[in-house]
């Protein structure tokens, strides 16, 4: 997260850190953010899995304020299977969504706690007003060209942009589709950045923080008059439910 402030996992208990095992380093490396939406289910961005990693190399960490520091509140899971959206386009990042099923013997995976709690999914037709104040979170970089991810989870405040302003002219000429939404800080400070991908954009709705976006892409991080681009979750609620129902 560029700008924003350091935070605590209890402020974003649905935040996941997705890691991948690198055999040469014999260690798990941070890959992307993710969002807990049900005891055994995590949403993330399809582009994080473009390399088509084998499931057994993936691991999901929940409940940590510090990315690399073990915590008594953490819950760690292997991945049973994951699905990349069938219409994901690796050139435009259209349909940038992936769903991961956590592995468990019992059918129960994440246990609810102050540090681990699923986000609410929106109704498919939910449209929030332009400029609604929302929140992003992640362990991603604090600046585009920083060599490091953030060690502590951060939060940023961004507002939903009108779709008519969410156009390629604001985004280095890259195509924006109806499956994307733009959000940004009108002050131009807070923004998602590298490593935040797959993580949450949540907005207040009926007193609950509701998952409206997944961090997807942008032109740099925190550039003036340049929004971040998010996967529009309302367009995928049917895709999500049908995968969960079938699996
Ligand atoms: C990235 O590379 C990335 N400013 C994610 C979000 C944004 C930029 C880059 C939005 O994962």
Short mmCIF file of C-alpha atoms and ligand atoms in Angstrom, two decimals:
data_model
loop_
_atom_site.label_atom_id
_atom_site.label_comp_id
_atom_site.label_asym_id
_atom_site.label_seq_id
_atom_site.Cartn_x
_atom_site.Cartn_y
_atom_site.Cartn_z
CA UNK A 1 0.00 0.00 0.00
CA UNK A 2 1.33 3.38 -1.05
CA UNK A 3 0.51 6.10 1.52
CA UNK A 4 -2.12 4.95 3.98
CA UNK A 5 -1.13 3.83 7.45
CA UNK A 6 0.20 0.79 9.24
CA UNK A 7 -2.62 -1.30 10.59
CA UNK A 8 -3.53 -4.40 12.57
CA UNK A 9 -4.97 -7.63 11.15
CA UNK A 10 -8.02 -7.21 13.45
CA UNK A 11 -9.00 -4.23 11.27
CA UNK A 12 -8.93 -6.51 8.16
CA UNK A 13 -9.48 -10.04 9.51
CA UNK A 14 -10.36 -11.30 5.99
CA UNK A 15 -6.91 -10.40 4.65
CA UNK A 16 -4.90 -13.40 3.45
CA UNK A 17 -1.26 -13.68 2.41
CA UNK A 18 -0.72 -16.24 -0.35
CA UNK A 19 2.73 -17.83 -0.53
CA UNK A 20 4.37 -20.20 -2.99
CA UNK A 21 7.11 -22.73 -2.26
CA UNK A 22 10.34 -22.13 -4.17
CA UNK A 23 12.31 -25.39 -4.27
CA UNK A 24 15.62 -23.68 -5.09
CA UNK A 25 15.32 -21.45 -2.01
CA UNK A 26 13.61 -24.24 -0.04
CA UNK A 27 11.21 -21.65 1.33
CA UNK A 28 7.80 -20.12 0.89
CA UNK A 29 7.81 -16.75 -0.87
CA UNK A 30 5.12 -14.10 -0.60
CA UNK A 31 3.03 -14.11 -3.79
CA UNK A 32 -0.11 -12.02 -3.44
CA UNK A 33 -2.94 -10.90 -1.23
CA UNK A 34 -6.24 -12.74 -0.94
CA UNK A 35 -9.59 -12.45 0.82
CA UNK A 36 -11.25 -14.98 3.11
CA UNK A 37 -14.93 -15.24 2.05
CA UNK A 38 -15.92 -18.48 3.82
CA UNK A 39 -14.25 -20.97 6.18
CA UNK A 40 -12.49 -22.84 3.34
CA UNK A 41 -12.56 -20.27 0.51
CA UNK A 42 -10.22 -17.48 -0.57
CA UNK A 43 -10.62 -15.02 -3.44
CA UNK A 44 -7.57 -13.58 -5.16
CA UNK A 45 -6.47 -12.23 -8.54
CA UNK A 46 -6.09 -14.60 -11.51
CA UNK A 47 -2.87 -12.89 -12.61
CA UNK A 48 -1.17 -14.09 -9.41
CA UNK A 49 -1.53 -17.68 -10.70
CA UNK A 50 -0.59 -17.11 -14.34
CA UNK A 51 2.38 -19.48 -13.85
CA UNK A 52 -0.13 -22.25 -13.06
CA UNK A 53 1.63 -23.35 -9.86
CA UNK A 54 0.80 -26.82 -8.63
CA UNK A 55 -1.62 -26.66 -5.70
CA UNK A 56 0.84 -28.40 -3.37
CA UNK A 57 3.26 -25.44 -3.69
CA UNK A 58 0.71 -22.92 -2.37
CA UNK A 59 0.05 -21.95 1.21
CA UNK A 60 -2.37 -19.39 2.65
CA UNK A 61 -1.61 -17.45 5.82
CA UNK A 62 -4.44 -15.81 7.80
CA UNK A 63 -4.38 -13.79 11.02
CA UNK A 64 -0.97 -12.11 10.79
CA UNK A 65 -0.29 -8.41 11.33
CA UNK A 66 3.34 -8.94 10.32
CA UNK A 67 3.85 -10.71 6.99
CA UNK A 68 6.83 -12.86 8.04
CA UNK A 69 6.40 -13.07 11.81
CA UNK A 70 4.72 -16.08 13.37
CA UNK A 71 1.81 -15.13 15.59
CA UNK A 72 -0.40 -17.02 18.04
CA UNK A 73 -3.40 -15.77 16.03
CA UNK A 74 -2.25 -17.14 12.66
CA UNK A 75 -3.99 -19.96 10.80
CA UNK A 76 -2.08 -21.55 7.91
CA UNK A 77 -3.59 -23.74 5.20
CA UNK A 78 -2.53 -25.78 2.21
CA UNK A 79 -4.56 -25.37 -0.96
CA UNK A 80 -6.73 -28.27 -2.12
CA UNK A 81 -7.50 -26.74 -5.52
CA UNK A 82 -7.80 -23.40 -7.23
CA UNK A 83 -9.73 -22.06 -10.19
CA UNK A 84 -8.74 -19.23 -12.51
CA UNK A 85 -11.69 -17.55 -14.23
CA UNK A 86 -12.29 -19.25 -17.59
CA UNK A 87 -12.39 -15.87 -19.39
CA UNK A 88 -9.35 -14.37 -17.65
CA UNK A 89 -7.29 -12.42 -20.19
CA UNK A 90 -3.60 -12.20 -19.31
CA UNK A 91 -3.06 -9.23 -21.65
CA UNK A 92 -5.84 -6.93 -20.41
CA UNK A 93 -6.41 -8.51 -16.96
CA UNK A 94 -10.11 -8.74 -17.81
CA UNK A 95 -11.84 -11.18 -15.37
CA UNK A 96 -8.88 -11.05 -12.98
CA UNK A 97 -10.29 -13.39 -10.35
CA UNK A 98 -9.27 -16.73 -8.84
CA UNK A 99 -10.91 -18.85 -6.16
CA UNK A 100 -8.89 -21.09 -3.82
CA UNK A 101 -10.23 -23.94 -1.71
CA UNK A 102 -8.28 -24.54 1.48
CA UNK A 103 -7.43 -28.09 2.48
CA UNK A 104 -8.96 -29.67 5.57
CA UNK A 105 -9.89 -33.16 6.74
CA UNK A 106 -13.00 -31.99 8.58
CA UNK A 107 -14.64 -29.54 6.16
CA UNK A 108 -13.86 -26.73 8.60
CA UNK A 109 -10.84 -24.59 7.70
CA UNK A 110 -10.54 -21.06 9.12
CA UNK A 111 -11.92 -20.72 12.67
CA UNK A 112 -13.49 -17.34 13.39
CA UNK A 113 -11.48 -15.13 15.76
CA UNK A 114 -10.83 -11.40 16.10
CA UNK A 115 -7.92 -11.89 13.66
CA UNK A 116 -9.62 -14.28 11.18
CA UNK A 117 -13.14 -13.54 9.88
CA UNK A 118 -14.61 -13.69 6.37
CA UNK A 119 -15.60 -10.60 4.36
CA UNK A 120 -19.20 -10.20 3.17
CA UNK A 121 -19.85 -10.69 -0.53
CA UNK A 122 -22.12 -8.12 -2.17
CA UNK A 123 -25.49 -8.88 -3.74
CA UNK A 124 -24.98 -9.11 -7.52
CA UNK A 125 -26.90 -5.87 -8.15
CA UNK A 126 -25.30 -3.76 -5.43
CA UNK A 127 -24.13 -0.42 -6.87
CA UNK A 128 -22.69 2.02 -4.33
CA UNK A 129 -22.71 5.78 -4.96
CA UNK A 130 -19.79 7.35 -6.81
CA UNK A 131 -17.06 8.56 -4.43
CA UNK A 132 -18.10 6.15 -1.64
CA UNK A 133 -15.20 5.93 0.83
CA UNK A 134 -13.74 2.45 0.89
CA UNK A 135 -10.69 0.71 2.28
CA UNK A 136 -7.86 -1.33 0.81
CA UNK A 137 -5.31 -3.40 2.68
CA UNK A 138 -2.24 -5.49 2.07
CA UNK A 139 1.39 -6.35 2.65
CA UNK A 140 2.44 -4.90 -0.74
CA UNK A 141 5.13 -2.36 -1.56
CA UNK A 142 5.01 1.20 -0.20
CA UNK A 143 6.44 2.59 -3.44
CA UNK A 144 6.41 1.27 -7.00
CA UNK A 145 10.16 0.77 -7.24
CA UNK A 146 10.85 -0.28 -3.66
CA UNK A 147 12.69 -3.62 -3.54
CA UNK A 148 10.71 -4.67 -0.45
CA UNK A 149 7.21 -5.66 0.43
CA UNK A 150 5.78 -4.12 3.59
CA UNK A 151 6.47 -6.23 6.68
CA UNK A 152 3.40 -4.86 8.45
CA UNK A 153 -0.12 -4.86 7.05
CA UNK A 154 -1.23 -1.43 5.86
CA UNK A 155 -4.56 0.14 5.04
CA UNK A 156 -5.45 2.88 2.59
CA UNK A 157 -8.55 4.98 2.03
CA UNK A 158 -9.84 5.26 -1.52
CA UNK A 159 -13.08 6.44 -3.12
CA UNK A 160 -15.07 4.71 -5.86
CA UNK A 161 -14.66 6.54 -9.16
CA UNK A 162 -17.55 7.14 -11.57
CA UNK A 163 -17.21 4.52 -14.33
CA UNK A 164 -17.18 7.27 -16.99
CA UNK A 165 -13.87 8.53 -15.55
CA UNK A 166 -12.45 5.00 -15.36
CA UNK A 167 -10.97 5.03 -18.86
CA UNK A 168 -7.73 4.15 -20.61
CA UNK A 169 -6.78 7.85 -20.89
CA UNK A 170 -6.20 7.87 -17.10
CA UNK A 171 -4.39 4.52 -17.18
CA UNK A 172 -1.46 4.71 -19.57
CA UNK A 173 -3.70 3.75 -22.52
CA UNK A 174 -4.59 0.32 -21.17
CA UNK A 175 -8.07 -1.06 -21.81
CA UNK A 176 -10.63 -0.79 -19.01
CA UNK A 177 -13.54 -3.27 -19.19
CA UNK A 178 -16.93 -3.43 -17.38
CA UNK A 179 -15.43 -6.15 -15.16
CA UNK A 180 -13.13 -3.55 -13.62
CA UNK A 181 -13.76 -0.65 -11.30
CA UNK A 182 -11.56 2.29 -10.43
CA UNK A 183 -10.90 3.66 -6.96
CA UNK A 184 -8.47 6.25 -5.80
CA UNK A 185 -7.61 8.84 -3.23
CA UNK A 186 -8.76 12.27 -4.39
CA UNK A 187 -5.66 13.57 -2.61
CA UNK A 188 -3.64 11.17 -4.80
CA UNK A 189 -1.87 9.59 -1.86
CA UNK A 190 -3.30 6.21 -0.88
CA UNK A 191 -3.20 3.45 -3.50
CA UNK A 192 -2.57 -0.24 -3.90
CA UNK A 193 0.88 -1.25 -5.12
CA UNK A 194 2.89 -4.32 -6.15
CA UNK A 195 2.15 -7.27 -3.89
CA UNK A 196 -1.28 -6.02 -2.86
CA UNK A 197 -2.87 -7.77 -5.85
CA UNK A 198 -5.66 -10.17 -4.98
CA UNK A 199 -6.38 -8.33 -1.74
CA UNK A 200 -9.56 -6.54 -0.70
CA UNK A 201 -11.34 -3.31 -1.53
CA UNK A 202 -14.15 -3.21 1.04
CA UNK A 203 -16.88 -0.59 1.31
CA UNK A 204 -19.47 0.11 4.00
CA UNK A 205 -22.94 -1.17 3.10
CA UNK A 206 -25.78 -1.56 5.63
CA UNK A 207 -23.27 -1.37 8.46
CA UNK A 208 -21.03 -4.14 7.09
CA UNK A 209 -17.78 -3.91 5.21
CA UNK A 210 -18.57 -5.54 1.86
CA UNK A 211 -16.07 -6.84 -0.68
CA UNK A 212 -16.57 -4.71 -3.81
CA UNK A 213 -13.16 -5.13 -5.44
CA UNK A 214 -10.02 -7.23 -5.69
CA UNK A 215 -6.79 -5.33 -6.15
CA UNK A 216 -5.78 -5.92 -9.79
CA UNK A 217 -3.61 -3.35 -11.58
CA UNK A 218 -2.76 0.29 -12.19
CA UNK A 219 -0.31 2.71 -13.74
CA UNK A 220 2.29 2.81 -11.00
CA UNK A 221 1.25 3.50 -7.42
CA UNK A 222 -0.24 6.68 -6.02
CA UNK A 223 0.24 8.83 -9.13
CA UNK A 224 -1.77 12.02 -9.17
CA UNK A 225 -5.17 11.73 -10.93
CA UNK A 226 -4.56 8.00 -11.57
CA UNK A 227 -6.86 5.46 -9.92
CA UNK A 228 -6.12 1.88 -8.98
CA UNK A 229 -8.03 -0.74 -10.94
CA UNK A 230 -9.99 -3.49 -9.19
CA UNK A 231 -11.86 -6.61 -10.27
CA UNK A 232 -15.57 -5.74 -10.01
CA UNK A 233 -16.72 -8.43 -7.56
CA UNK A 234 -20.48 -7.93 -8.17
CA UNK A 235 -19.96 -9.24 -11.72
CA UNK A 236 -18.63 -12.53 -10.33
CA UNK A 237 -20.93 -13.43 -7.44
CA UNK A 238 -22.66 -16.07 -9.59
CA UNK A 239 -19.30 -17.50 -10.73
CA UNK A 240 -18.14 -17.63 -7.11
CA UNK A 241 -21.30 -19.29 -5.75
CA UNK A 242 -21.48 -21.86 -8.52
CA UNK A 243 -17.84 -22.91 -7.99
CA UNK A 244 -18.39 -23.14 -4.23
CA UNK A 245 -21.62 -25.09 -4.66
CA UNK A 246 -20.05 -27.56 -7.09
CA UNK A 247 -16.94 -28.13 -5.03
C1 LIG B 1 0.66 -4.71 -8.93
O1 LIG B 1 1.65 -4.68 -9.65
C2 LIG B 1 -0.16 -3.48 -8.80
N1 LIG B 1 -1.85 1.18 -8.12
C3 LIG B 1 -1.36 -3.53 -8.14
C4 LIG B 1 -2.13 -2.39 -8.01
C5 LIG B 1 -1.70 -1.20 -8.53
C6 LIG B 1 -0.48 -1.13 -9.19
C7 LIG B 1 0.29 -2.28 -9.32
C8 LIG B 1 -2.56 0.00 -8.38
O2 LIG B 1 0.33 -5.73 -8.35
#
